[in-house]
Coordinates of C-alpha atoms and ligand atoms in Angstrom, one line a residue:
M1 CA 101.4 101.5 79.8
Q2 CA 105.1 102.0 79.9
I3 CA 106.8 103.7 82.9
N4 CA 110.3 104.9 83.6
L5 CA 111.0 103.8 87.1
K6 CA 113.8 105.0 89.3
I7 CA 114.4 103.3 92.7
F8 CA 116.8 104.6 95.4
R9 CA 119.3 102.0 96.3
Y10 CA 121.7 101.9 99.3
L11 CA 123.6 98.8 100.3
P12 CA 125.8 99.8 103.3
H13 CA 127.6 96.4 103.4
T14 CA 129.2 97.1 99.9
G15 CA 130.7 100.4 101.0
N16 CA 129.2 102.1 97.9
K17 CA 127.3 105.4 97.9
P18 CA 123.6 105.4 97.3
Y19 CA 122.5 105.3 93.7
F20 CA 119.4 104.8 91.6
D21 CA 118.3 101.7 89.7
K22 CA 116.4 102.5 86.5
Y23 CA 113.8 100.3 84.8
I24 CA 111.6 100.7 81.8
M25 CA 108.5 98.6 82.6
E26 CA 105.2 97.7 81.2
V27 CA 102.5 98.0 83.9
D28 CA 98.8 98.2 84.2
P29 CA 97.7 101.7 85.2
T30 CA 95.6 100.3 88.0
E31 CA 98.6 98.6 89.6
R32 CA 99.8 100.0 92.9
I33 CA 103.4 101.2 93.4
L34 CA 103.8 98.3 95.9
D35 CA 102.8 95.9 93.0
V36 CA 105.5 97.5 90.8
L37 CA 108.1 97.1 93.5
E38 CA 107.1 93.4 94.0
Q39 CA 107.5 93.0 90.2
V40 CA 111.0 94.4 90.3
R41 CA 111.9 92.0 93.2
A42 CA 110.4 89.0 91.3
D43 CA 111.9 89.8 87.9
N44 CA 115.0 91.8 88.4
D45 CA 116.4 92.0 91.9
P46 CA 115.2 89.9 94.9
G47 CA 117.6 92.0 97.0
L48 CA 115.5 95.2 96.7
A49 CA 114.6 96.0 100.3
Y50 CA 111.4 97.8 101.6
R51 CA 108.9 97.3 104.4
R52 CA 105.4 96.0 103.7
S53 CA 102.9 93.9 105.5
C54 CA 99.2 94.3 105.0
A55 CA 99.2 95.7 101.5
H56 CA 95.9 97.4 102.2
G57 CA 96.7 100.7 103.9
V58 CA 96.3 99.4 107.4
C59 CA 99.7 98.5 108.9
G60 CA 101.5 101.7 108.0
S61 CA 104.8 100.0 107.1
D62 CA 105.3 101.0 103.5
A63 CA 105.4 104.8 103.7
M64 CA 108.0 106.1 101.2
R65 CA 108.6 109.1 99.0
I66 CA 107.0 108.7 95.6
N67 CA 107.7 111.4 93.1
G68 CA 108.7 113.6 96.0
R69 CA 105.7 113.1 98.2
N70 CA 105.2 110.8 101.2
M71 CA 102.7 108.1 100.4
L72 CA 101.9 104.5 101.2
A73 CA 103.1 102.4 98.3
C74 CA 100.1 100.1 98.7
K75 CA 97.6 102.9 98.4
V76 CA 98.8 104.8 95.4
L77 CA 98.0 103.6 91.8
V78 CA 100.4 104.2 88.9
K79 CA 97.7 106.1 87.1
D80 CA 97.1 108.4 90.1
L81 CA 100.7 109.8 89.8
G82 CA 99.8 111.5 86.5
S83 CA 103.3 110.8 85.1
T84 CA 105.1 107.9 83.4
D85 CA 108.3 108.9 85.3
I86 CA 108.2 107.4 88.7
T87 CA 110.8 107.9 91.4
V88 CA 110.7 106.0 94.6
E89 CA 112.9 107.0 97.6
P90 CA 113.0 106.4 101.3
L91 CA 111.4 108.8 103.8
L92 CA 113.4 111.9 104.7
G93 CA 114.7 112.8 108.1
L94 CA 115.4 109.3 109.3
S95 CA 118.6 107.5 108.4
V96 CA 118.5 104.9 105.7
L97 CA 119.3 101.4 106.7
R98 CA 119.1 99.9 103.3
D99 CA 117.3 100.8 100.0
L100 CA 113.8 102.1 101.0
I101 CA 114.1 101.1 104.7
V102 CA 114.7 103.8 107.2
D103 CA 115.5 103.5 110.9
M104 CA 112.2 104.0 112.7
D105 CA 113.6 104.0 116.2
P106 CA 113.8 107.8 116.7
F107 CA 110.2 108.0 115.4
F108 CA 109.0 105.5 117.9
E109 CA 111.0 107.0 120.7
H110 CA 109.1 110.3 120.1
F111 CA 105.9 108.4 120.0
R112 CA 106.6 106.7 123.3
S113 CA 107.7 110.0 125.0
V114 CA 104.1 111.3 125.0
Q115 CA 102.5 108.4 127.0
P116 CA 100.4 107.2 124.1
F117 CA 98.3 104.9 126.2
F118 CA 95.3 105.1 128.5
V119 CA 96.0 106.2 132.0
N120 CA 93.4 105.9 134.8
D121 CA 94.2 104.4 138.2
D122 CA 90.8 105.3 139.7
P123 CA 88.6 102.4 140.8
L124 CA 86.2 101.1 138.2
P125 CA 82.5 102.2 138.5
A126 CA 80.5 100.5 141.2
D127 CA 79.0 98.0 138.8
G128 CA 82.6 96.9 138.0
K129 CA 82.0 97.3 134.3
E130 CA 83.2 99.8 131.7
R131 CA 84.1 103.5 132.1
L132 CA 81.3 104.9 130.1
Q133 CA 81.6 107.9 127.8
S134 CA 79.0 109.9 125.8
P135 CA 79.0 109.6 122.0
A136 CA 79.9 113.3 121.8
D137 CA 82.9 112.8 124.1
R138 CA 84.0 109.9 122.0
E139 CA 83.6 112.0 118.9
R140 CA 86.0 114.7 120.3
F141 CA 89.1 112.6 119.6
D142 CA 87.8 110.3 116.9
D143 CA 90.0 111.8 114.2
T144 CA 93.3 111.1 116.0
T145 CA 92.4 107.5 116.8
K146 CA 92.9 106.7 113.1
C147 CA 96.7 107.0 113.1
I148 CA 98.6 103.9 111.8
L149 CA 102.0 105.2 112.8
C150 CA 103.3 105.3 109.2
A151 CA 105.6 108.3 109.8
A152 CA 104.5 110.0 106.6
C153 CA 103.7 113.2 108.6
T154 CA 106.7 113.5 110.7
T155 CA 109.1 112.8 107.9
S156 CA 107.5 115.5 105.7
C157 CA 107.8 118.2 108.3
P158 CA 110.5 120.8 107.7
S159 CA 110.8 121.4 111.5
F160 CA 111.6 117.7 112.0
W161 CA 114.1 117.8 109.1
A162 CA 115.8 120.8 110.8
N163 CA 115.9 119.2 114.2
G164 CA 115.2 115.5 114.7
N165 CA 114.7 116.1 118.4
Y166 CA 111.3 117.7 117.6
V167 CA 108.7 115.3 118.9
G168 CA 106.9 115.6 115.5
P169 CA 103.3 115.5 114.4
A170 CA 102.7 111.8 114.7
A171 CA 103.6 111.9 118.4
I172 CA 101.4 114.9 118.9
V173 CA 98.5 113.2 117.2
N174 CA 98.8 110.2 119.5
A175 CA 99.0 112.5 122.5
H176 CA 95.9 114.3 121.3
R177 CA 94.0 111.0 121.1
F178 CA 94.4 110.5 124.9
I179 CA 94.5 114.2 126.0
Y180 CA 90.9 114.6 124.8
D181 CA 89.7 111.3 126.1
T182 CA 87.4 112.1 129.1
R183 CA 88.2 108.7 130.7
D184 CA 91.9 109.4 130.8
T185 CA 93.6 111.2 133.7
A186 CA 97.1 112.0 132.4
A187 CA 96.3 115.0 130.1
A188 CA 98.1 117.5 132.2
E189 CA 101.3 115.3 132.2
R190 CA 101.2 115.0 128.4
L191 CA 100.6 118.7 128.0
E192 CA 103.6 119.4 130.1
I193 CA 105.7 117.0 128.0
L194 CA 104.6 118.8 124.8
N195 CA 105.2 122.2 126.3
D196 CA 109.0 121.4 126.0
Q197 CA 111.1 123.4 123.5
M198 CA 111.1 120.2 121.4
G199 CA 107.4 119.9 121.7
V200 CA 104.4 121.5 120.0
W201 CA 106.1 124.9 119.7
R202 CA 108.5 123.6 117.1
C203 CA 105.5 123.3 114.8
R204 CA 105.5 126.2 112.4
T205 CA 102.1 125.3 110.9
A206 CA 103.6 124.2 107.6
F207 CA 100.7 121.8 106.9
N208 CA 103.0 119.2 105.1
C209 CA 102.0 116.7 107.7
T210 CA 98.2 117.1 107.0
E211 CA 98.8 116.8 103.3
A212 CA 100.9 113.6 103.7
C213 CA 98.6 111.7 106.0
P214 CA 97.2 108.6 104.3
R215 CA 94.4 108.5 106.9
D216 CA 93.3 112.1 106.2
I217 CA 93.8 113.1 109.8
Q218 CA 93.5 116.8 110.4
I219 CA 97.0 116.9 112.0
T220 CA 97.7 120.6 111.9
K221 CA 94.3 121.2 113.6
A222 CA 95.1 118.6 116.3
I223 CA 98.4 120.3 116.9
A224 CA 96.7 123.7 117.2
E225 CA 94.2 122.3 119.7
V226 CA 97.1 120.9 121.9
K227 CA 98.9 124.3 121.7
Q228 CA 95.6 126.0 122.8
A229 CA 95.1 123.6 125.6
I230 CA 98.7 124.3 126.9
Q231 CA 98.1 128.1 126.7
T232 CA 94.6 128.2 128.3
G233 CA 94.9 125.1 130.6
K234 CA 91.5 124.1 129.2
L235 CA 90.4 121.2 127.0
E236 CA 87.7 122.5 124.7
Ligands
SF4_301 FE1 100.8 108.3 109.4 FE2 98.8 110.1 109.6 FE3 99.6 108.7 111.8 FE4 101.1 110.6 110.7 S1 99.1 110.9 111.7 S2 101.8 108.6 111.4 S3 100.8 110.4 108.6 S4 98.6 107.9 109.9
F3S302 FE1 105.4 120.3 110.7 FE2 102.9 119.8 110.3 FE3 103.7 121.7 112.0 S1 104.5 119.8 108.8 S2 105.5 122.5 111.1 S3 104.1 119.6 112.2 S4 101.9 121.7 110.7
FES303 FE1 100.4 98.0 105.2 FE2 100.9 99.5 103.0 S1 101.6 97.5 103.4 S2 99.9 100.0 104.9

């Protein structure tokens, strides 16, 4: 099939403003957008810049805006877009470093701010082995373990666009993963961090994050659970 492809370009070292490159291409409908970008790099412009690593929806590095929606370029097929006009742009809300590459530093700063790691300084059980957990307790936070830190959620959030100091849905998801882990002992600290004016209360339940997540994580639900835990002081 033939597609009309538009790719956002920004080359700061030239001093030029951002612009779009346009291509009319023959592609197979089952090709992924990442394949199409690779083809452009191979045939037209080896300087086209974007992040990618695994090419299988695991590393989270190739989130970008495709026809106005945040997606992983390696997970979306041309035929799934339902249009022969395809526009590829960088994520919103983070500054563009070059072409489709955005500065992820603010995103990872928010992620780090919620202590996204296991905390437990208590002595190990008497047998010196693992800290055991029931299957039901493990299930409680299973959904939020699936995050691959692609930033598709945070960069689709209107509250984050309005104020980049908002910690954002990805950071809350990763806090949720540890807050609800019965083996962890720092839930109260994380809830205090998220009770900040740039924390969970900036979420206006827009649901863009949940729609954008390539891992189908119930992000808005997780945020609601964290809000409830702050209000009630209970982890249910
Ligand atoms: Fe990406 Fe989903 Fe994690 Fe957000 S919650 S960073 S959209 S995987
Ligand atoms: Fe933003 Fe998601 Fe809340 S899009 S406003 S974090 S529900
Ligand atoms: Fe790794 Fe797409 S390249 S998720």
